[in-house]
GROMACS .gro file of C-alpha atoms in nm:
model
  457
    1MET     CA    1  -1.679  13.929  11.646
    2ASN     CA    2  -1.801  14.064  11.981
    3ARG     CA    3  -1.887  14.423  12.054
    4ASN     CA    4  -1.556  14.497  12.223
    5LYS     CA    5  -1.362  14.379  11.920
    6LEU     CA    6  -1.587  14.581  11.694
    7THR     CA    7  -1.529  14.889  11.909
    8LYS     CA    8  -1.152  14.840  11.903
    9ARG     CA    9  -1.161  14.806  11.527
   10PHE     CA   10  -1.334  15.140  11.484
   11LEU     CA   11  -1.120  15.314  11.746
   12LEU     CA   12  -0.809  15.206  11.557
   13LEU     CA   13  -0.935  15.386  11.249
   14SER     CA   14  -1.089  15.687  11.419
   15ALA     CA   15  -0.771  15.895  11.443
   16ALA     CA   16  -0.692  15.857  11.073
   17LEU     CA   17  -1.051  15.894  10.954
   18THR     CA   18  -1.188  16.165  11.183
   19MET     CA   19  -1.128  16.437  10.927
   20ALA     CA   20  -1.198  16.207  10.635
   21LEU     CA   21  -1.543  16.119  10.763
   22SER     CA   22  -1.636  16.459  10.903
   23GLN     CA   23  -1.930  16.608  10.719
   24SER     CA   24  -1.840  16.965  10.806
   25ALA     CA   25  -1.478  16.914  10.697
   26PHE     CA   26  -1.577  16.864  10.332
   27ALA     CA   27  -1.879  17.090  10.300
   28GLY     CA   28  -1.852  17.255   9.959
   29GLU     CA   29  -1.503  17.113   9.900
   30THR     CA   30  -1.358  16.872   9.644
   31VAL     CA   31  -1.277  16.516   9.749
   32ALA     CA   32  -1.082  16.269   9.536
   33LEU     CA   33  -1.244  15.929   9.563
   34ASN     CA   34  -1.162  15.588   9.422
   35LEU     CA   35  -1.379  15.280   9.459
   36ASP     CA   36  -1.185  15.145   9.759
   37ASP     CA   37  -1.210  15.480   9.940
   38ALA     CA   38  -1.583  15.490   9.870
   39MET     CA   39  -1.625  15.139  10.005
   40LEU     CA   40  -1.438  15.222  10.327
   41ARG     CA   41  -1.632  15.542  10.387
   42ALA     CA   42  -1.963  15.365  10.333
   43PHE     CA   43  -1.874  15.088  10.578
   44GLN     CA   44  -1.770  15.342  10.839
   45THR     CA   45  -2.075  15.567  10.811
   46ASN     CA   46  -2.369  15.354  10.696
   47PRO     CA   47  -2.582  15.232  10.990
   48THR     CA   48  -2.690  14.906  10.824
   49VAL     CA   49  -2.351  14.749  10.898
   50SER     CA   50  -2.371  14.839  11.267
   51ILE     CA   51  -2.731  14.719  11.289
   52ALA     CA   52  -2.638  14.380  11.145
   53GLN     CA   53  -2.350  14.350  11.393
   54TYR     CA   54  -2.572  14.434  11.691
   55GLU     CA   55  -2.829  14.178  11.574
   56LEU     CA   56  -2.550  13.920  11.567
   57ASP     CA   57  -2.440  14.017  11.919
   58SER     CA   58  -2.796  13.972  12.044
   59ALA     CA   59  -2.831  13.633  11.874
   60ARG     CA   60  -2.497  13.519  12.015
   61ALA     CA   61  -2.610  13.613  12.367
   62SER     CA   62  -2.935  13.419  12.324
   63TYR     CA   63  -2.744  13.116  12.196
   64ASN     CA   64  -2.506  13.128  12.494
   65ALA     CA   65  -2.801  13.157  12.733
   66ALA     CA   66  -2.969  12.853  12.575
   67ARG     CA   67  -2.653  12.642  12.605
   68GLN     CA   68  -2.592  12.747  12.964
   69SER     CA   69  -2.944  12.639  13.057
   70ARG     CA   70  -2.816  12.280  13.064
   71GLY     CA   71  -2.597  12.357  13.364
   72ILE     CA   72  -2.668  12.378  13.732
   73SER     CA   73  -2.858  12.675  13.868
   74ILE     CA   74  -2.843  12.802  14.224
   75SER     CA   75  -3.109  13.023  14.379
   76ALA     CA   76  -3.135  13.184  14.720
   77ASN     CA   77  -3.454  13.285  14.897
   78HIS     CA   78  -3.520  13.474  15.219
   79ASP     CA   79  -3.849  13.518  15.405
   80SER     CA   80  -3.914  13.732  15.711
   81ASN     CA   81  -4.255  13.710  15.878
   82ARG     CA   82  -4.422  13.838  16.194
   83SER     CA   83  -4.732  13.674  16.332
   84GLY     CA   84  -4.954  13.714  16.637
   85ASN     CA   85  -5.273  13.600  16.809
   86ASN     CA   86  -5.570  13.831  16.817
   87ASP     CA   87  -5.659  13.701  17.162
   88ALA     CA   88  -5.309  13.763  17.293
   89PRO     CA   89  -5.187  14.085  17.128
   90LYS     CA   90  -4.854  14.075  17.303
   91ASN     CA   91  -4.775  13.724  17.188
   92ILE     CA   92  -4.589  13.816  16.867
   93THR     CA   93  -4.360  13.576  16.687
   94ASN     CA   94  -4.088  13.659  16.435
   95THR     CA   95  -3.966  13.400  16.188
   96HIS     CA   96  -3.678  13.433  15.947
   97SER     CA   97  -3.591  13.163  15.699
   98ASN     CA   98  -3.335  13.117  15.425
   99THR     CA   99  -3.314  12.854  15.155
  100LEU     CA  100  -3.035  12.780  14.912
  101THR     CA  101  -3.135  12.550  14.627
  102ALA     CA  102  -2.925  12.395  14.352
  103ALA     CA  103  -3.110  12.246  14.055
  104LEU     CA  104  -2.994  12.050  13.752
  105PRO     CA  105  -3.211  11.945  13.455
  106ILE     CA  106  -3.173  11.575  13.382
  107PHE     CA  107  -3.433  11.513  13.113
  108THR     CA  108  -3.654  11.772  12.944
  109GLY     CA  109  -3.803  11.567  12.662
  110GLY     CA  110  -3.621  11.774  12.400
  111LYS     CA  111  -3.711  12.115  12.540
  112LEU     CA  112  -3.355  12.221  12.614
  113SER     CA  113  -3.200  12.064  12.306
  114GLY     CA  114  -3.473  12.218  12.090
  115SER     CA  115  -3.415  12.561  12.243
  116ILE     CA  116  -3.042  12.530  12.185
  117LYS     CA  117  -3.095  12.418  11.825
  118GLN     CA  118  -3.331  12.706  11.765
  119ALA     CA  119  -3.096  12.963  11.922
  120LYS     CA  120  -2.796  12.826  11.733
  121ALA     CA  121  -2.979  12.845  11.401
  122ASN     CA  122  -3.083  13.201  11.478
  123TYR     CA  123  -2.723  13.291  11.563
  124GLN     CA  124  -2.598  13.136  11.239
  125TYR     CA  125  -2.873  13.316  11.048
  126ASN     CA  126  -2.756  13.652  11.183
  127GLU     CA  127  -2.391  13.562  11.132
  128VAL     CA  128  -2.464  13.507  10.764
  129GLY     CA  129  -2.674  13.824  10.779
  130VAL     CA  130  -2.362  14.028  10.855
  131GLN     CA  131  -2.194  13.887  10.545
  132ARG     CA  132  -2.509  13.954  10.345
  133THR     CA  133  -2.500  14.316  10.463
  134TYR     CA  134  -2.138  14.347  10.352
  135ASN     CA  135  -2.224  14.206  10.009
  136GLU     CA  136  -2.524  14.431   9.966
  137MET     CA  137  -2.324  14.734  10.076
  138ARG     CA  138  -2.059  14.652   9.815
  139SER     CA  139  -2.333  14.639   9.551
  140THR     CA  140  -2.481  14.970   9.667
  141VAL     CA  141  -2.146  15.150   9.665
  142THR     CA  142  -2.034  15.003   9.334
  143ASP     CA  143  -2.363  15.079   9.160
  144GLY     CA  144  -2.359  15.436   9.291
  145TYR     CA  145  -1.998  15.481   9.187
  146PHE     CA  146  -2.047  15.343   8.837
  147ASN     CA  147  -2.370  15.539   8.798
  148MET     CA  148  -2.180  15.859   8.868
  149LEU     CA  149  -1.907  15.757   8.622
  150GLN     CA  150  -2.166  15.693   8.355
  151ALA     CA  151  -2.340  16.023   8.426
  152ASP     CA  152  -2.004  16.198   8.395
  153ASN     CA  153  -1.933  16.027   8.063
  154ILE     CA  154  -2.279  16.114   7.927
  155GLN     CA  155  -2.228  16.472   8.040
  156LYS     CA  156  -1.895  16.488   7.853
  157LEU     CA  157  -2.045  16.329   7.542
  158SER     CA  158  -2.326  16.584   7.547
  159ALA     CA  159  -2.071  16.863   7.578
  160GLU     CA  160  -1.876  16.717   7.283
  161SER     CA  161  -2.197  16.710   7.080
  162VAL     CA  162  -2.261  17.078   7.156
  163THR     CA  163  -1.903  17.166   7.058
  164ARG     CA  164  -1.930  16.977   6.728
  165LEU     CA  165  -2.260  17.145   6.645
  166GLU     CA  166  -2.123  17.489   6.736
  167ASP     CA  167  -1.826  17.435   6.505
  168HIS     CA  168  -2.055  17.308   6.232
  169LEU     CA  169  -2.286  17.606   6.272
  170LYS     CA  170  -1.990  17.841   6.226
  171ASN     CA  171  -1.903  17.667   5.901
  172VAL     CA  172  -2.263  17.678   5.780
  173GLN     CA  173  -2.294  18.045   5.872
  174ALA     CA  174  -1.971  18.125   5.689
  175GLN     CA  175  -2.094  17.948   5.376
  176TYR     CA  176  -2.431  18.118   5.402
  177ASP     CA  177  -2.263  18.458   5.431
  178VAL     CA  178  -2.093  18.403   5.094
  179GLY     CA  179  -2.410  18.265   4.939
  180VAL     CA  180  -2.302  17.902   4.906
  181VAL     CA  181  -2.583  17.746   5.116
  182ALA     CA  182  -2.944  17.832   5.185
  183LYS     CA  183  -3.086  17.990   5.501
  184VAL     CA  184  -3.258  17.663   5.584
  185ASP     CA  185  -2.919  17.503   5.656
  186VAL     CA  186  -2.843  17.771   5.913
  187LEU     CA  187  -3.183  17.737   6.077
  188ARG     CA  188  -3.163  17.358   6.090
  189SER     CA  189  -2.813  17.374   6.243
  190GLN     CA  190  -2.933  17.625   6.503
  191VAL     CA  191  -3.223  17.399   6.599
  192GLU     CA  192  -2.996  17.097   6.636
  193LEU     CA  193  -2.756  17.299   6.851
  194ALA     CA  194  -3.042  17.416   7.074
  195ASN     CA  195  -3.160  17.057   7.115
  196ALA     CA  196  -2.806  16.945   7.200
  197LYS     CA  197  -2.781  17.217   7.464
  198GLN     CA  198  -3.106  17.092   7.617
  199THR     CA  199  -2.962  16.741   7.629
  200LEU     CA  200  -2.646  16.879   7.794
  201ILE     CA  201  -2.852  17.055   8.061
  202GLN     CA  202  -3.030  16.728   8.138
  203ALA     CA  203  -2.700  16.539   8.147
  204GLU     CA  204  -2.549  16.793   8.387
  205ASN     CA  205  -2.850  16.762   8.614
  206ALA     CA  206  -2.831  16.382   8.605
  207TYR     CA  207  -2.464  16.404   8.701
  208GLN     CA  208  -2.540  16.632   8.996
  209VAL     CA  209  -2.808  16.391   9.119
  210ALA     CA  210  -2.569  16.096   9.084
  211GLU     CA  211  -2.301  16.291   9.273
  212ALA     CA  212  -2.543  16.378   9.554
  213ASN     CA  213  -2.648  16.012   9.577
  214MET     CA  214  -2.283  15.906   9.597
  215ASN     CA  215  -2.220  16.161   9.873
  216LYS     CA  216  -2.513  16.016  10.065
  217ILE     CA  217  -2.381  15.661  10.028
  218VAL     CA  218  -2.032  15.749  10.155
  219GLY     CA  219  -2.153  15.989  10.425
  220LEU     CA  220  -2.032  16.319  10.281
  221PRO     CA  221  -2.224  16.649  10.261
  222MET     CA  222  -2.450  16.667   9.958
  223ASP     CA  223  -2.266  16.969   9.816
  224THR     CA  224  -1.926  16.797   9.818
  225THR     CA  225  -1.762  16.787   9.475
  226LEU     CA  226  -1.629  16.440   9.399
  227LYS     CA  227  -1.340  16.354   9.170
  228LEU     CA  228  -1.361  15.987   9.086
  229ASP     CA  229  -1.033  15.813   9.006
  230ASN     CA  230  -1.160  15.491   8.852
  231LEU     CA  231  -1.291  15.463   8.497
  232LEU     CA  232  -1.549  15.244   8.331
  233VAL     CA  233  -1.334  14.970   8.181
  234TYR     CA  234  -1.379  14.619   8.049
  235ASN     CA  235  -1.221  14.334   8.248
  236ALA     CA  236  -1.309  13.987   8.120
  237TYR     CA  237  -1.509  13.756   8.347
  238ASP     CA  238  -1.388  13.396   8.311
  239LYS     CA  239  -1.653  13.194   8.500
  240ASN     CA  240  -1.925  13.012   8.307
  241MET     CA  241  -2.288  12.965   8.405
  242ASP     CA  242  -2.236  12.628   8.574
  243ASP     CA  243  -1.947  12.766   8.781
  244CYS     CA  244  -2.164  13.054   8.899
  245LEU     CA  245  -2.459  12.831   8.991
  246ALA     CA  246  -2.234  12.590   9.181
  247TYR     CA  247  -2.065  12.873   9.368
  248ALA     CA  248  -2.399  13.030   9.458
  249ALA     CA  249  -2.525  12.699   9.599
  250GLU     CA  250  -2.239  12.706   9.848
  251HIS     CA  251  -2.198  13.075   9.925
  252ARG     CA  252  -2.518  13.273   9.866
  253PRO     CA  253  -2.616  13.418  10.209
  254GLU     CA  254  -2.990  13.397  10.144
  255LEU     CA  255  -2.962  13.023  10.081
  256MET     CA  256  -2.773  12.969  10.403
  257GLN     CA  257  -3.021  13.184  10.593
  258ALA     CA  258  -3.313  12.986  10.451
  259LYS     CA  259  -3.140  12.663  10.558
  260TYR     CA  260  -3.090  12.797  10.911
  261GLY     CA  261  -3.456  12.895  10.909
  262VAL     CA  262  -3.540  12.526  10.860
  263ASP     CA  263  -3.305  12.431  11.146
  264ALA     CA  264  -3.469  12.687  11.375
  265ALA     CA  265  -3.815  12.552  11.289
  266LYS     CA  266  -3.699  12.199  11.372
  267GLY     CA  267  -3.577  12.322  11.709
  268ALA     CA  268  -3.909  12.492  11.776
  269LEU     CA  269  -4.089  12.165  11.694
  270LEU     CA  270  -3.875  11.980  11.951
  271VAL     CA  271  -3.968  12.239  12.211
  272ALA     CA  272  -4.338  12.203  12.130
  273ARG     CA  273  -4.326  11.822  12.146
  274SER     CA  274  -4.152  11.833  12.483
  275GLY     CA  275  -4.484  11.941  12.630
  276HIS     CA  276  -4.595  11.575  12.612
  277MET     CA  277  -4.275  11.446  12.771
  278PRO     CA  278  -4.178  11.418  13.139
  279GLN     CA  279  -3.952  11.684  13.285
  280VAL     CA  280  -3.693  11.541  13.522
  281SER     CA  281  -3.461  11.748  13.739
  282ALA     CA  282  -3.243  11.699  14.045
  283SER     CA  283  -3.228  11.947  14.329
  284ALA     CA  284  -3.062  11.998  14.666
  285THR     CA  285  -3.181  12.253  14.922
  286GLN     CA  286  -3.034  12.377  15.247
  287ALA     CA  287  -3.287  12.551  15.470
  288LEU     CA  288  -3.203  12.776  15.764
  289GLY     CA  289  -3.436  12.957  15.997
  290SER     CA  290  -3.483  13.113  16.340
  291ASP     CA  291  -3.684  13.373  16.522
  292HIS     CA  292  -3.411  13.635  16.495
  293TRP     CA  293  -3.234  13.807  16.210
  294LEU     CA  294  -3.063  13.671  15.998
  295GLY     CA  295  -3.231  13.336  16.052
  296ASP     CA  296  -2.903  13.150  16.026
  297ASN     CA  297  -2.961  12.848  16.246
  298ARG     CA  298  -2.914  12.527  16.052
  299THR     CA  299  -3.245  12.346  16.035
  300LYS     CA  300  -3.278  12.094  15.755
  301TRP     CA  301  -3.169  11.997  15.405
  302TYR     CA  302  -3.339  11.831  15.112
  303ALA     CA  303  -3.210  11.639  14.811
  304GLY     CA  304  -3.407  11.456  14.550
  305ILE     CA  305  -3.540  11.403  14.200
  306ASN     CA  306  -3.841  11.586  14.066
  307VAL     CA  307  -4.052  11.442  13.784
  308LYS     CA  308  -4.322  11.653  13.627
  309MET     CA  309  -4.543  11.565  13.332
  310ASN     CA  310  -4.834  11.734  13.166
  311VAL     CA  311  -5.128  11.493  13.176
  312PHE     CA  312  -5.406  11.709  13.037
  313ASP     CA  313  -5.412  12.071  12.914
  314THR     CA  314  -5.727  12.079  12.697
  315GLY     CA  315  -5.520  12.042  12.376
  316VAL     CA  316  -5.288  12.341  12.424
  317THR     CA  317  -4.968  12.138  12.372
  318LEU     CA  318  -5.114  11.955  12.073
  319SER     CA  319  -5.207  12.285  11.912
  320LYS     CA  320  -4.854  12.414  11.966
  321ILE     CA  321  -4.716  12.102  11.800
  322HIS     CA  322  -4.945  12.148  11.500
  323GLY     CA  323  -4.838  12.510  11.473
  324ALA     CA  324  -4.467  12.418  11.492
  325GLU     CA  325  -4.517  12.151  11.225
  326ALA     CA  326  -4.679  12.408  10.997
  327ASP     CA  327  -4.393  12.651  11.063
  328LEU     CA  328  -4.142  12.380  10.968
  329LYS     CA  329  -4.321  12.308  10.641
  330LYS     CA  330  -4.331  12.680  10.572
  331ALA     CA  331  -3.955  12.707  10.634
  332GLU     CA  332  -3.888  12.413  10.402
  333GLU     CA  333  -4.099  12.568  10.127
  334THR     CA  334  -3.923  12.901  10.183
  335TYR     CA  335  -3.589  12.727  10.135
  336ARG     CA  336  -3.710  12.560   9.815
  337ASP     CA  337  -3.842  12.890   9.683
  338THR     CA  338  -3.515  13.064   9.776
  339VAL     CA  339  -3.317  12.803   9.581
  340ASN     CA  340  -3.526  12.874   9.271
  341ALA     CA  341  -3.506  13.249   9.321
  342VAL     CA  342  -3.126  13.238   9.359
  343ASN     CA  343  -3.087  13.024   9.047
  344LEU     CA  344  -3.303  13.268   8.850
  345ASP     CA  345  -3.111  13.565   8.991
  346VAL     CA  346  -2.774  13.412   8.896
  347ARG     CA  347  -2.891  13.318   8.547
  348SER     CA  348  -3.041  13.662   8.487
  349ASN     CA  349  -2.729  13.848   8.603
  350TYR     CA  350  -2.497  13.614   8.411
  351LEU     CA  351  -2.693  13.655   8.088
  352GLY     CA  352  -2.706  14.031   8.145
  353LEU     CA  353  -2.329  14.033   8.188
  354ARG     CA  354  -2.268  13.841   7.866
  355GLU     CA  355  -2.519  14.055   7.677
  356ALA     CA  356  -2.343  14.374   7.791
  357GLU     CA  357  -2.007  14.216   7.704
  358LYS     CA  358  -2.120  14.157   7.344
  359ARG     CA  359  -2.252  14.511   7.321
  360ILE     CA  360  -1.913  14.648   7.423
  361SER     CA  361  -1.742  14.505   7.115
  362THR     CA  362  -2.021  14.598   6.875
  363THR     CA  363  -2.068  14.952   7.008
  364LYS     CA  364  -1.692  15.012   7.009
  365LEU     CA  365  -1.682  14.928   6.640
  366ALA     CA  366  -1.989  15.144   6.584
  367VAL     CA  367  -1.810  15.442   6.743
  368GLU     CA  368  -1.519  15.403   6.501
  369GLN     CA  369  -1.755  15.378   6.204
  370ALA     CA  370  -1.971  15.670   6.318
  371ASP     CA  371  -1.664  15.886   6.373
  372GLU     CA  372  -1.543  15.815   6.020
  373ASP     CA  373  -1.893  15.871   5.879
  374TYR     CA  374  -1.911  16.212   6.050
  375ARG     CA  375  -1.569  16.311   5.915
  376ILE     CA  376  -1.668  16.216   5.561
  377ALA     CA  377  -2.003  16.395   5.589
  378GLN     CA  378  -1.826  16.713   5.695
  379LEU     CA  379  -1.577  16.693   5.407
  380ARG     CA  380  -1.857  16.628   5.157
  381TYR     CA  381  -2.056  16.923   5.288
  382MET     CA  382  -1.755  17.155   5.278
  383SER     CA  383  -1.688  17.039   4.921
  384GLY     CA  384  -2.045  17.114   4.819
  385VAL     CA  385  -2.139  16.755   4.733
  386GLY     CA  386  -2.306  16.669   5.063
  387THR     CA  387  -2.601  16.811   5.251
  388ASN     CA  388  -2.638  16.972   5.589
  389THR     CA  389  -2.878  16.695   5.684
  390ASP     CA  390  -2.607  16.437   5.619
  391VAL     CA  391  -2.373  16.614   5.863
  392LEU     CA  392  -2.638  16.654   6.132
  393ASP     CA  393  -2.751  16.294   6.099
  394ALA     CA  394  -2.390  16.175   6.120
  395GLN     CA  395  -2.336  16.390   6.428
  396VAL     CA  396  -2.643  16.241   6.598
  397ALA     CA  397  -2.528  15.890   6.505
  398LEU     CA  398  -2.181  15.955   6.646
  399THR     CA  399  -2.318  16.084   6.977
  400GLN     CA  400  -2.557  15.790   6.999
  401ALA     CA  401  -2.280  15.540   6.923
  402LYS     CA  402  -2.057  15.684   7.195
  403THR     CA  403  -2.351  15.687   7.437
  404ASN     CA  404  -2.427  15.322   7.356
  405TYR     CA  405  -2.063  15.229   7.417
  406THR     CA  406  -2.061  15.405   7.753
  407LYS     CA  407  -2.388  15.240   7.852
  408ALA     CA  408  -2.253  14.899   7.751
  409LEU     CA  409  -1.949  14.952   7.976
  410TYR     CA  410  -2.175  15.067   8.260
  411ASP     CA  411  -2.411  14.772   8.218
  412TYR     CA  412  -2.119  14.530   8.208
  413ASN     CA  413  -1.962  14.661   8.527
  414THR     CA  414  -2.287  14.680   8.721
  415SER     CA  415  -2.391  14.337   8.593
  416LYS     CA  416  -2.058  14.200   8.708
  417THR     CA  417  -2.113  14.338   9.058
  418ALA     CA  418  -2.470  14.210   9.059
  419LEU     CA  419  -2.350  13.865   8.951
  420GLU     CA  420  -2.084  13.853   9.223
  421THR     CA  421  -2.346  13.953   9.477
  422SER     CA  422  -2.596  13.697   9.346
  423ILE     CA  423  -2.347  13.409   9.371
  424GLY     CA  424  -2.235  13.521   9.717
  425VAL     CA  425  -1.874  13.628   9.659
  426PRO     CA  426  -1.779  13.734  10.013
  427MET     CA  427  -1.711  14.098  10.079
  428SER     CA  428  -1.508  14.167  10.391
  429ASN     CA  429  -1.537  14.492  10.583
  430PRO     CA  430  -1.267  14.722  10.438
  431ALA     CA  431  -1.204  14.846  10.791
  432THR     CA  432  -1.063  14.504  10.874
  433ALA     CA  433  -0.817  14.526  10.588
  434VAL     CA  434  -0.712  14.873  10.705
  435LYS     CA  435  -0.665  14.739  11.057
  436VAL     CA  436  -0.443  14.456  10.932
  437GLN     CA  437  -0.241  14.694  10.718
  438ALA     CA  438  -0.203  14.935  11.011
  439ALA     CA  439  -0.077  14.651  11.230
  440LYS     CA  440   0.176  14.549  10.964
  441THR     CA  441   0.292  14.909  10.929
  442ALA     CA  442   0.328  14.951  11.306
  443LYS     CA  443   0.525  14.627  11.325
  444ALA     CA  444   0.755  14.739  11.043
  445VAL     CA  445   0.811  15.077  11.207
  446LYS     CA  446   0.891  14.914  11.539
  447ALA     CA  447   1.138  14.676  11.373
  448ALA     CA  448   1.308  14.968  11.199
  449GLU     CA  449   1.335  15.159  11.527
  450GLU     CA  450   1.485  14.859  11.702
  451LYS     CA  451   1.733  14.814  11.418
  452THR     CA  452   1.831  15.183  11.442
  453GLU     CA  453   1.879  15.156  11.818
  454GLU     CA  454   2.100  14.850  11.777
  455ALA     CA  455   2.311  15.028  11.515
  456ALA     CA  456   2.350  15.327  11.747
  457LYS     CA  457   2.482  15.102  12.022
   0.00000   0.00000   0.00000
C-alpha cells in the first residue's frame, strides 16, 4: 500500500473518529470500550504502525530504483569556457559545448542483479514487518484489555471479601454482646477485616494503573474512565501442537524476515563478486559546440561499447567478498536460530494455554466447593458448634478460589493471544475493515436513494 492509499484510508475515517480519538474530548469522562474499539483506536493513534508503513514505503522506493537501474539513462552536460593569451590580452576566445549521452548497461557481472535481489529482499522484509507490527499491536491491546478486566475482577472479589467479613463481624459482635462468644473472636474478625481492606486498597490501585495503561495504549487521556464491554470467558481452542508448529512455519513474520535476510545477504555477495567481473555498457553521445551561446552547432556524435574491468586493487574487492560471505553465513545462522526460537515460543505458549485451560475447570470446581464450605462454616458458627477460625479460614479459601479462577481465565485468554501471535495468525488493520464497511454502507445508501427516486417517478 503506497502512501497516498494510506492517507486516503485515514482521511476516510477522520470525520467519524475525530471526536472519538480526541484526547481533550474525553478528559475526565467515561468511555465505553470493547476489544474491537480498543484495537481500532490503538491502530489509529499508535505511531509504530505508521513507522512500519513508512519503512515499507522507503524499501519499495529503493527496490524500484534498483530495478530501474537496468534501463537506459540519459544525461546532459553543458560547458562554457573563456580563454585568452597572456601575450595578446585582447585575443579572447569563448567556447560553449553541449553533450547528450545515452547509456545502457549490458553486463555488470552480477552487480545489478545482486542489487535488485538485495533491494527486493529488503522490501519483502519490511512488507512482512508491517504485518508483524499489526500482530504485535493486537497482542499489546489484547493483553492490556485483559489485564484491566482481571484487575477489575480482582477488585470486585476484594470488595466481596470485605463485605463478607463486615457481615461476619456484625454477627460476631452481636454474639459477643449477649455473651455467647469470647472477645478474641471479635478481635480476630476485626484484624481479618482490616487486612481485607488493605487488599482492597491494593486491588483498586492495581485497577487504576491497568486503566491508565489501557488509556495510553488506545490514545486516550490518562484520567479517562473506561467501561469495558467484554468479559473474561473461556472459548475452546481446537488446534493441536503439530497444527500450531506447521502454521508457524508458514506464517510467522520473524521466520519470513529471517529468510529474506538470507536473500539480501546473497544479493550483497553477488554485488561484491562483481568487482572481479568486467563491466560492459553501450553508449551514444551527441556533442554540440560553438563560440557563442548556446553552443548549438552540430559537431560530432559518438556510439560504442565500453568495457571496464578491475585488474588490481590491492585486495579491496577480495576483502569485500570475504565480508559478504561472512554476512551470508551469519544470516543463515540467524535463520536457523530463529526457527528454533519460534518453535520454542510456540511450544511454550501452547503448553501455557493448555495448562491454563486445565486450571479453569479445577478452579471453577474449587469455587463451588469453597462457597459451600463457607456457608457450612457460617451455619456451624451461628449454631455454636463451629469456631470463628473456621469461618475466617473458609472466607480466605473462598476468596482465593475465586481469585485463582479469575487468574486462570486471564492466563488462558492472554496465552491464546500469545499463541496466535507466535504462530503468525495475521492481524489486519481494523481501519481497513472500517473502510470496507463504510464503502458497503455508502453503496447501500446510494442504491436505496436510486430506488426511491425511481419510485417517485
